[in-house]
Short mmCIF file of C-alpha atoms in Angstrom, two decimals:
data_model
loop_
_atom_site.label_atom_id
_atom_site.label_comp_id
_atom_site.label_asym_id
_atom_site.label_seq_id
_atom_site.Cartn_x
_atom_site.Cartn_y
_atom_site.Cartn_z
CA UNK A 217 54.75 74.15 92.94
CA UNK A 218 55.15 74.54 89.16
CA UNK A 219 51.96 73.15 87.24
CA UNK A 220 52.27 69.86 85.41
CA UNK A 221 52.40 70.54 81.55
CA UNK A 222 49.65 68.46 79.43
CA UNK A 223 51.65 67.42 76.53
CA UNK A 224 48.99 65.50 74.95
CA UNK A 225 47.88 67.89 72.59
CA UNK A 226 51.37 69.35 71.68
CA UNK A 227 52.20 69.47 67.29
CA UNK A 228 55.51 67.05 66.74
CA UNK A 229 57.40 70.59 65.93
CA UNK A 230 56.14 71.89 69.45
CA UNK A 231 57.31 68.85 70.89
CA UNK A 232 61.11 68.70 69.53
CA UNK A 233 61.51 72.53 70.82
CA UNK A 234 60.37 71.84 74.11
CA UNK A 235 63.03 68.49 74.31
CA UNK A 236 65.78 71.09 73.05
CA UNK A 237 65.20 73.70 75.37
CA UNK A 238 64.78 71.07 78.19
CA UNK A 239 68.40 70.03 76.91
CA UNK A 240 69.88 73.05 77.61
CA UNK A 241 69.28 73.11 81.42
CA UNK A 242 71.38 72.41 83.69
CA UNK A 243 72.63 69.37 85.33
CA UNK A 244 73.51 70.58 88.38
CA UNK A 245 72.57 73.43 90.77
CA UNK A 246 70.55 75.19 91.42
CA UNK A 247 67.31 75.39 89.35
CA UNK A 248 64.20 77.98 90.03
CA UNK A 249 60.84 79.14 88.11
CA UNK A 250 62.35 83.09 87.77
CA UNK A 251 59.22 85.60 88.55
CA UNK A 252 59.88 88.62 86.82
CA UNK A 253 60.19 91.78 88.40
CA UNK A 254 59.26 95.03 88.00
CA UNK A 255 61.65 97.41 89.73
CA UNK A 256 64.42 94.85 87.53
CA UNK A 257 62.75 95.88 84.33
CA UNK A 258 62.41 99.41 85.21
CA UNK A 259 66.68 99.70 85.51
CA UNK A 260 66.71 98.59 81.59
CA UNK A 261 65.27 101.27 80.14
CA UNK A 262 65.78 103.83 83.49
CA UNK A 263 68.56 104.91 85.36
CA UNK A 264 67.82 106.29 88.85
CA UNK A 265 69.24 108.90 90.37
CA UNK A 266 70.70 109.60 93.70
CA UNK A 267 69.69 113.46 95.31
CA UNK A 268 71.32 114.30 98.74
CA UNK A 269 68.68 115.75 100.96
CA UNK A 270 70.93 117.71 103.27
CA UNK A 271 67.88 118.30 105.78
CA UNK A 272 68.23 114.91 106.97
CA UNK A 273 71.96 115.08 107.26
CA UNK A 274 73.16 114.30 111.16
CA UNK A 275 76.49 115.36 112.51
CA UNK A 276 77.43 114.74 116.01
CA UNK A 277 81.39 114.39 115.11
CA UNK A 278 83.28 115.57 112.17
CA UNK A 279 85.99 113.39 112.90
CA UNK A 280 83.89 110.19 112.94
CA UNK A 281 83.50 108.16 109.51
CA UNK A 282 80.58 109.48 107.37
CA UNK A 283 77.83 107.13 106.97
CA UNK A 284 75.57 107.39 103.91
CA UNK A 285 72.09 105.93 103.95
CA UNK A 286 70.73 105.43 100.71
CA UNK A 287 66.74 105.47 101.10
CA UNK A 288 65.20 103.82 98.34
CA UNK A 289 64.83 100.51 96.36
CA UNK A 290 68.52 98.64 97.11
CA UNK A 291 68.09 97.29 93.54
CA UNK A 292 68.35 101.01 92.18
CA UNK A 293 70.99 101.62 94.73
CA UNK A 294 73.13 98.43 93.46
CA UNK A 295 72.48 100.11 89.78
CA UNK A 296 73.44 103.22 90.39
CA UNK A 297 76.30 102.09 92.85
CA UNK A 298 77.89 100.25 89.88
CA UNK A 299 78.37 103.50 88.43
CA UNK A 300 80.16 105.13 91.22
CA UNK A 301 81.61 102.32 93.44
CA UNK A 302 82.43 99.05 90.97
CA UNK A 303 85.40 97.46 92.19
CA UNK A 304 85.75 99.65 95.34
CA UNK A 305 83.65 98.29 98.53
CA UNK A 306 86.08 96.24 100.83
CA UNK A 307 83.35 94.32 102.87
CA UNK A 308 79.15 93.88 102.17
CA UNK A 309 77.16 92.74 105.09
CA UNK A 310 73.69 91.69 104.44
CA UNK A 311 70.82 90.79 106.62
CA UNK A 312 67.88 89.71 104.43
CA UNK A 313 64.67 88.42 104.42
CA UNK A 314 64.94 84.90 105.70
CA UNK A 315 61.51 83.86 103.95
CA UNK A 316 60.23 82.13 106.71
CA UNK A 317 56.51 82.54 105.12
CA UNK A 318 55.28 85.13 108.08
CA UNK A 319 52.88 87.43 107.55
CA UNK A 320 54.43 90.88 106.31
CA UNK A 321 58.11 89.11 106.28
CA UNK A 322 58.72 91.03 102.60
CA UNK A 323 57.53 91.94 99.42
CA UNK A 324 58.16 91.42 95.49
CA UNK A 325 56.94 93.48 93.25
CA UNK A 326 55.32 95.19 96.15
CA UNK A 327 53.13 92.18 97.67
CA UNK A 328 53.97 90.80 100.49
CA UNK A 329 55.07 87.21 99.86
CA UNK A 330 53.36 84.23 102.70
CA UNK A 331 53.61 80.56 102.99
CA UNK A 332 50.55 80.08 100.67
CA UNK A 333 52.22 81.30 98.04
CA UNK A 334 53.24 78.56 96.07
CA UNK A 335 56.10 80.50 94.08
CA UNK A 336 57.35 81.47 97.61
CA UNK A 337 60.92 80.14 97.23
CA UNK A 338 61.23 81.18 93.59
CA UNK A 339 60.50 84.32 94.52
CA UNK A 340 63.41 84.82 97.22
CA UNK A 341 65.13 83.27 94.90
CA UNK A 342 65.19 85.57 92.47
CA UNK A 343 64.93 88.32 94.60
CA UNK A 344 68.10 87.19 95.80
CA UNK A 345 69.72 86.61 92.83
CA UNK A 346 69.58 89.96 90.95
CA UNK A 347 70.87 91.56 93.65
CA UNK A 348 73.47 89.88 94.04
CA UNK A 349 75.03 89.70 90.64
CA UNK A 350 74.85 93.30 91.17
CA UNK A 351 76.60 93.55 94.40
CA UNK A 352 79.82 91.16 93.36
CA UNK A 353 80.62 93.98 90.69
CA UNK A 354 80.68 96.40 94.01
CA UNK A 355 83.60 94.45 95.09
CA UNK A 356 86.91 94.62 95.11
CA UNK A 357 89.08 91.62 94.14
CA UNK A 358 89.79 91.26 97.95
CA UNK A 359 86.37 91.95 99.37
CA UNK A 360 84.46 89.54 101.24
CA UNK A 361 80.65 88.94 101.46
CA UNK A 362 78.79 87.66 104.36
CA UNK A 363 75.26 86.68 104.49
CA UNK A 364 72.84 85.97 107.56
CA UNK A 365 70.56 83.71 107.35
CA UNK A 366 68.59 80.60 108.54
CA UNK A 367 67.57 77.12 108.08
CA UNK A 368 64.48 78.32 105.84
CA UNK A 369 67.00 79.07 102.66
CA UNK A 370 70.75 77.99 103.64
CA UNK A 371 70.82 74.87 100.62
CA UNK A 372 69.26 77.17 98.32
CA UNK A 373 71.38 80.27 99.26
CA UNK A 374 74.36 78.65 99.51
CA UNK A 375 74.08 77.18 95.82
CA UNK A 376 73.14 80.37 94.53
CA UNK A 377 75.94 81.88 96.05
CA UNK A 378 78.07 79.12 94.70
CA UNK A 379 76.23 80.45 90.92
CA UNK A 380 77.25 83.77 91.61
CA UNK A 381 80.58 83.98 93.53
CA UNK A 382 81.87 80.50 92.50
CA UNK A 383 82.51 77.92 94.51
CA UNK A 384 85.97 78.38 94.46
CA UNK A 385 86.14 81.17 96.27
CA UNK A 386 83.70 79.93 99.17
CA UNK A 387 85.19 80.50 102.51
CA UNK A 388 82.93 78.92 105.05
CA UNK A 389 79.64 78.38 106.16
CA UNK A 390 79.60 80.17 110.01
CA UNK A 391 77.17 78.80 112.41
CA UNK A 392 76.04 81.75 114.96
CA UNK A 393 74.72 80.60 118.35
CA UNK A 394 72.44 83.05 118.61
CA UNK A 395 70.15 82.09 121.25
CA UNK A 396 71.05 81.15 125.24
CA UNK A 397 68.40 77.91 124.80
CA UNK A 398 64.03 77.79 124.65
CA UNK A 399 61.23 77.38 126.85
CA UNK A 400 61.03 74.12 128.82
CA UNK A 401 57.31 73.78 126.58
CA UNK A 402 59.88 73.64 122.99
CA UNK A 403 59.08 70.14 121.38
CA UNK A 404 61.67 68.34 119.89
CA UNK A 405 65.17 69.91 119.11
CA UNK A 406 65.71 73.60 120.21
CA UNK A 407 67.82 75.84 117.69
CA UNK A 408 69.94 77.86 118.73
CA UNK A 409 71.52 79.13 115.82
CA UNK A 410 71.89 80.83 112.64
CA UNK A 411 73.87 80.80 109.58
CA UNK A 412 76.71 83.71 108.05
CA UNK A 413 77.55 82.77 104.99
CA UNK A 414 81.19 83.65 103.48
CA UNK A 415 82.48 84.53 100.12
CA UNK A 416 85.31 86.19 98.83
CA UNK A 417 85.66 88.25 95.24
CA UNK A 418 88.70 85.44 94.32
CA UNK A 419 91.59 87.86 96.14
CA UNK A 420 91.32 86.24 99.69
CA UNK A 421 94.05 83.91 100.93
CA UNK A 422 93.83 84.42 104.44
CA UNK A 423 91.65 85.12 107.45
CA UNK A 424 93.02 86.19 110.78
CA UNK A 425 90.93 86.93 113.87
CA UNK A 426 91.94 89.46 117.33
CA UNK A 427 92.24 87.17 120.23
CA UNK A 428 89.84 86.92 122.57
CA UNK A 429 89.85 87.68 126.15
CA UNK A 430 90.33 84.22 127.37
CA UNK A 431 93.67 83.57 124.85
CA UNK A 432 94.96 86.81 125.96
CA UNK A 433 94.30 85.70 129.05
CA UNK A 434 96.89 82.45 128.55
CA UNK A 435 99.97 84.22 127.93
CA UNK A 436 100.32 85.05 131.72
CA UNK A 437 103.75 84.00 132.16
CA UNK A 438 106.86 86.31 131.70
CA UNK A 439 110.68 86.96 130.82
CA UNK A 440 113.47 89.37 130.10
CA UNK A 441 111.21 89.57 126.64
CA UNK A 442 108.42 90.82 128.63
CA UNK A 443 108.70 94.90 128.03
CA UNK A 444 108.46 94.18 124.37
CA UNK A 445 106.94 90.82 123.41
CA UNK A 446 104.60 90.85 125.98
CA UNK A 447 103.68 87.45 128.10
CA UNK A 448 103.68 83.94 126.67
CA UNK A 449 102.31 80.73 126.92
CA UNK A 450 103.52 77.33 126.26
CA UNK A 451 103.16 74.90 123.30
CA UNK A 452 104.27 71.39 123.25
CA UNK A 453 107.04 70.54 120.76
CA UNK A 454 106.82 67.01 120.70
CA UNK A 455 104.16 65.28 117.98
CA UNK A 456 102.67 62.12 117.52
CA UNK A 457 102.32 62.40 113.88
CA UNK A 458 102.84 59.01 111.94
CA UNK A 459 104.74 60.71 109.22
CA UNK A 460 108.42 59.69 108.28
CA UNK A 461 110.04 62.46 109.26
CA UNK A 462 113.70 61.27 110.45
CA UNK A 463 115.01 64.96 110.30
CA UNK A 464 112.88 65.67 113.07
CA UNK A 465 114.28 62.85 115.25
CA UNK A 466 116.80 64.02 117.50
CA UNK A 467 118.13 64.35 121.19
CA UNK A 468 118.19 67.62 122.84
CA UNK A 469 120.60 67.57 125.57
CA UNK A 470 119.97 68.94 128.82
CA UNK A 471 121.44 68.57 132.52
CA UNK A 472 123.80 65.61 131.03
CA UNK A 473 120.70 63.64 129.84
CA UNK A 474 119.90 63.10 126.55
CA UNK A 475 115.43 64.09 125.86
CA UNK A 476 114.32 61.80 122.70
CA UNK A 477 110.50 62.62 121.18
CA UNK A 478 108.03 60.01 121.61
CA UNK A 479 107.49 60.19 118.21
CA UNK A 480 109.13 63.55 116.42
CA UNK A 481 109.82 67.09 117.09
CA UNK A 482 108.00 69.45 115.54
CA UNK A 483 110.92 71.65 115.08
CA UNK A 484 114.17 70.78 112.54
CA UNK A 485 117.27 70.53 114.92
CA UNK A 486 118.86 73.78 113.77
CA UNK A 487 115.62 75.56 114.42
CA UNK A 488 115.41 73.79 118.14
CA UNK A 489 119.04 74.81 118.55
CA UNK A 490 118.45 78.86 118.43
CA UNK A 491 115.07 78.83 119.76
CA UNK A 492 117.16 76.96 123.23
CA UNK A 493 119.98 79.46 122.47
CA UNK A 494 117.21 82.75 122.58
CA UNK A 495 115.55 81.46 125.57
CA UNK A 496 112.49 80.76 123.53
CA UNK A 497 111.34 77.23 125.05
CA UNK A 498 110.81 75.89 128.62
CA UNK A 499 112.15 72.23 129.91
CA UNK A 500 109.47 70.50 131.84
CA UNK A 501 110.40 67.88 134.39
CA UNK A 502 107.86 65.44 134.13
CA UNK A 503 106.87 62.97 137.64
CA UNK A 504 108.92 60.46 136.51
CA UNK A 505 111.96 62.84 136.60
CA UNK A 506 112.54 62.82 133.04
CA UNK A 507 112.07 66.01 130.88
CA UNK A 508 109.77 67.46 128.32
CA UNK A 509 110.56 70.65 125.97
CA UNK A 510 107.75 73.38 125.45
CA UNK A 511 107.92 76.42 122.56
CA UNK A 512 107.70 80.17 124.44
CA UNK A 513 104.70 81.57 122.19
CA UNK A 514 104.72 85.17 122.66
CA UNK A 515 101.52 87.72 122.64
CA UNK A 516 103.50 89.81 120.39
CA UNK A 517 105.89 89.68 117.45
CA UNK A 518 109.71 91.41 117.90
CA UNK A 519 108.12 94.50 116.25
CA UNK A 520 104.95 94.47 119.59
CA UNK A 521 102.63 93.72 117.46
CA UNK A 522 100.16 91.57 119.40
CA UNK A 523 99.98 87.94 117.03
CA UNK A 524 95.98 87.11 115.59
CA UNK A 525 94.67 83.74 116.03
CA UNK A 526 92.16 81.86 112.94
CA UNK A 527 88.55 82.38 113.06
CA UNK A 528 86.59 79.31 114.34
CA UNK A 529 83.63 78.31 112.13
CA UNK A 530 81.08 78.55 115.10
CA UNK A 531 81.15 82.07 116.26
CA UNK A 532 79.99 82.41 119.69
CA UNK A 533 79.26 85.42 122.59
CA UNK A 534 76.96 87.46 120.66
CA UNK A 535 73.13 86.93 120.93
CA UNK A 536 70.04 88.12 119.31
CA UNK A 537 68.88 89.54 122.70
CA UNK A 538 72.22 92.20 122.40
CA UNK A 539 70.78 93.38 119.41
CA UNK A 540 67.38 94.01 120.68
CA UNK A 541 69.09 96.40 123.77
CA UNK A 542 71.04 98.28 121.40
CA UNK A 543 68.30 99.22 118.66
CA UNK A 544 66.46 99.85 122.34
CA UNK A 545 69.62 102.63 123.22
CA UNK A 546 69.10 104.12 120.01
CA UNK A 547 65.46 104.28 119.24
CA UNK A 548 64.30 103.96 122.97
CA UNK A 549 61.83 101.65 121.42
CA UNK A 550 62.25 98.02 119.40
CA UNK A 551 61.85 99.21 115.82
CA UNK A 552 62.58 96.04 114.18
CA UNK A 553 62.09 92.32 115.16
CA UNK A 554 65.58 90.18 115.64
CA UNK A 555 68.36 92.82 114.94
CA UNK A 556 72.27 91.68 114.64
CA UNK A 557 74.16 92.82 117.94
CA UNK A 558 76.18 95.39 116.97
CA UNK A 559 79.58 93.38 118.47
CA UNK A 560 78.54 90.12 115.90
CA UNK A 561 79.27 93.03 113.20
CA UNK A 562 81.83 94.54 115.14
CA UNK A 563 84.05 91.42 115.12
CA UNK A 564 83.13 90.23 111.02
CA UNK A 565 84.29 93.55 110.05
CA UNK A 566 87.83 93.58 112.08
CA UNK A 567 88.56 90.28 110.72
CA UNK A 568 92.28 91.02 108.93
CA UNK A 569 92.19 90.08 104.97
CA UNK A 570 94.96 88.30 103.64
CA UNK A 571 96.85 89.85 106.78
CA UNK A 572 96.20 93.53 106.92
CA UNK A 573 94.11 95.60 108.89
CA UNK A 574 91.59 97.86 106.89
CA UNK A 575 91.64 101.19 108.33
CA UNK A 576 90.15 102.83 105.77
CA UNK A 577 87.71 100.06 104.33
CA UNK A 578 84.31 100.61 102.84
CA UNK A 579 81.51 99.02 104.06
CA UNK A 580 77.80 98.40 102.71
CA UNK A 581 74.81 96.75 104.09
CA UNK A 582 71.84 96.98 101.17
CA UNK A 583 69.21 95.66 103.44
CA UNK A 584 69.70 98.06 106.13
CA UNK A 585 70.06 96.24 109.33
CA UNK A 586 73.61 97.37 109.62
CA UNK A 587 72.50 100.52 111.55
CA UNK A 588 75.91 102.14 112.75
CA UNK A 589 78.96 101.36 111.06
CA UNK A 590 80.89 103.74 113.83
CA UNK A 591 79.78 101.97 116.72
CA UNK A 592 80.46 98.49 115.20
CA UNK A 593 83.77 99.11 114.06
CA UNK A 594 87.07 99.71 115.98
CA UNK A 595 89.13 100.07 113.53
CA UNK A 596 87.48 102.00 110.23
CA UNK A 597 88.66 105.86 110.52
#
């Protein structure tokens, strides 16, 4: 808590140039005490240096991606990063401190901050902050950002973020069930999930997601398309949208009867007349013996490319417990509490931008967690 200024003995002159500068705050968002730090006023007068220390270099495939680990302060990395990599890193997954006040959680200005300390939020805050100004320059105009993090700083991160990245270009707020549920002794409500924050450098117009197993799963049934557009499902083509559409109200014949919309069809009539004369949509005979019309939607485009779905905003199937076993494979011992699953990263990094798949994308993780870029990712070569 900031201490309450005694204004009592303050000159008239004093007084006025406190109300000025009180003036020029802002209005709205977010507002902190800023702590100082050192390694921050270090990088103004001193640039550091990177050294490759080829003793520690590990090669099990010269065909895999190379990974670079940067050991070190991430606030000198971010400095001297913006000399070599400004405007070139595609995607930046962090994991940070999620200030929850335990004991040995992190540190600033190399003490570790607790819940008794009072400047606690100010702290992360501006911890926070500095880094990443510096890591939005590390972007390119199409990158995207994405932040874990829980309920102890989600309002305040997400109007910093809003500071730094504008709000404009927020994409959404994920919630990550991270947990299967609590002990049967957990009072009150039990959470079960995180947060992933998403922002985007101002160049993202699209998000597109790989289907998972259970939509593949749906386009089960098959025709003379099969060999190259793979199997389909069905989609209805009727709607019971309210809006004035007469275009869209028409009768499709079939058999000798005449099939009217309850409300509209989705599709124009030219566009329902070649999708009936490609074979592209089923006719349903309904109990009552009249007849319903359904849209073919294929796995894959007329070029077999198998079609992406959109990204829900609660991201489920990957839990906490994952990312303990795999650190476990690795390490044959837990070296850090509560790592990411490796297939939570996997999937955030194969999302397609605007569209396009990112073979060759560039990756960075200044906090650390993000152990194995190779094993998370598919699709990087």
């Amino acid at each position: 808590m900031v201490k309450k200024r005694d204004y009592d003995n303050w000159s008239k002159t004093e007084l006025i140039k406190e109300v000025k500068k009180l003036e020029k705050r802002k209005k709205y968002g977010i507002v902190w005490e800023d702590k100082p730090e050192d390694v921050a006023k270090r990088c103004k007068n001193e640039l550091p240096v990177l050294e490759e220390d080829k003793n520690k270099e590990i090669v099990t495939d010269k065909e895999k991606p190379v990974n670079i680990l940067i050991e070190g302060d991430n606030y000198h990395a971010l400095s001297v990063l913006n000399y070599t990599h400004k405007g070139k890193i595609d995607i930046i997954y962090i994991d940070p401190p999620y200030n929850t006040g335990s004991k040995n959680e992190w540190k600033y200005n190399d003490h570790y901050v607790d819940k008794e300390d009072a400047y606690r939020h100010s702290k992360w805050i501006s911890f926070m902050e500095k880094r990443l100004r510096l890591a939005k320059k590390l972007l390119k105009r199409t990158g995207i950002v994405f932040i874990s993090i829980d309920d102890n700083e989600i309002a305040q991160l997400k109007l910093l973020c809003n500071e730094i990245f504008w709000e404009k270009n927020f994409i959404e707020q994920l919630v990550w069930k991270n947990k299967y549920g609590a002990g049967a002794k957990t009072k009150g409500f039990i959470s079960i999930h995180e947060y992933i924050l998403c922002y985007s450098n101002g160049g993202v117009t699209d998000i597109q997601s790989s289907l998972g197993e259970s939509e593949l799963a749906k386009h089960s049934k098959k025709d003379e398309k099969y060999s190259i557009r793979g199997g389909y499902r069905t989609q209805p083509l009727m709607t019971r949208s309210l809006g004035d559409r007469p275009n869209l109200v028409y009768p499709v014949k079939y058999k000798g009867k005449e099939i009217w919309p309850d409300k509209q069809w989705v599709w124009s009539k030219e566009r329902m007349e070649k999708a009936i004369k490609n074979n592209e949509v089923e006719f349903t005979q309904r109990k009552d013996g009249t007849y319903g019309i359904r849209a073919k939607q294929y796995l894959k485009d007329e070029q077999g490319n198998i079609r992406k779905g959109k990204p829900l905003s609660i991201v489920e199937g990957f839990f906490t417990q994952e990312g303990t076993k795999d650190i476990f494979t690795l390490f044959n011992k837990n070296v850090f509490a509560f790592p990411k699953p490796k297939n939570l990263l996997k999937y955030l990094i194969n999302l397609d931008i605007n569209g396009k798949e990112n073979k060759k994308a560039i990756i960075l993780d200044f906090f650390c967690w993000f152990w194995d870029y190779s094993t998370c990712s598919i699709r990087i070569e």
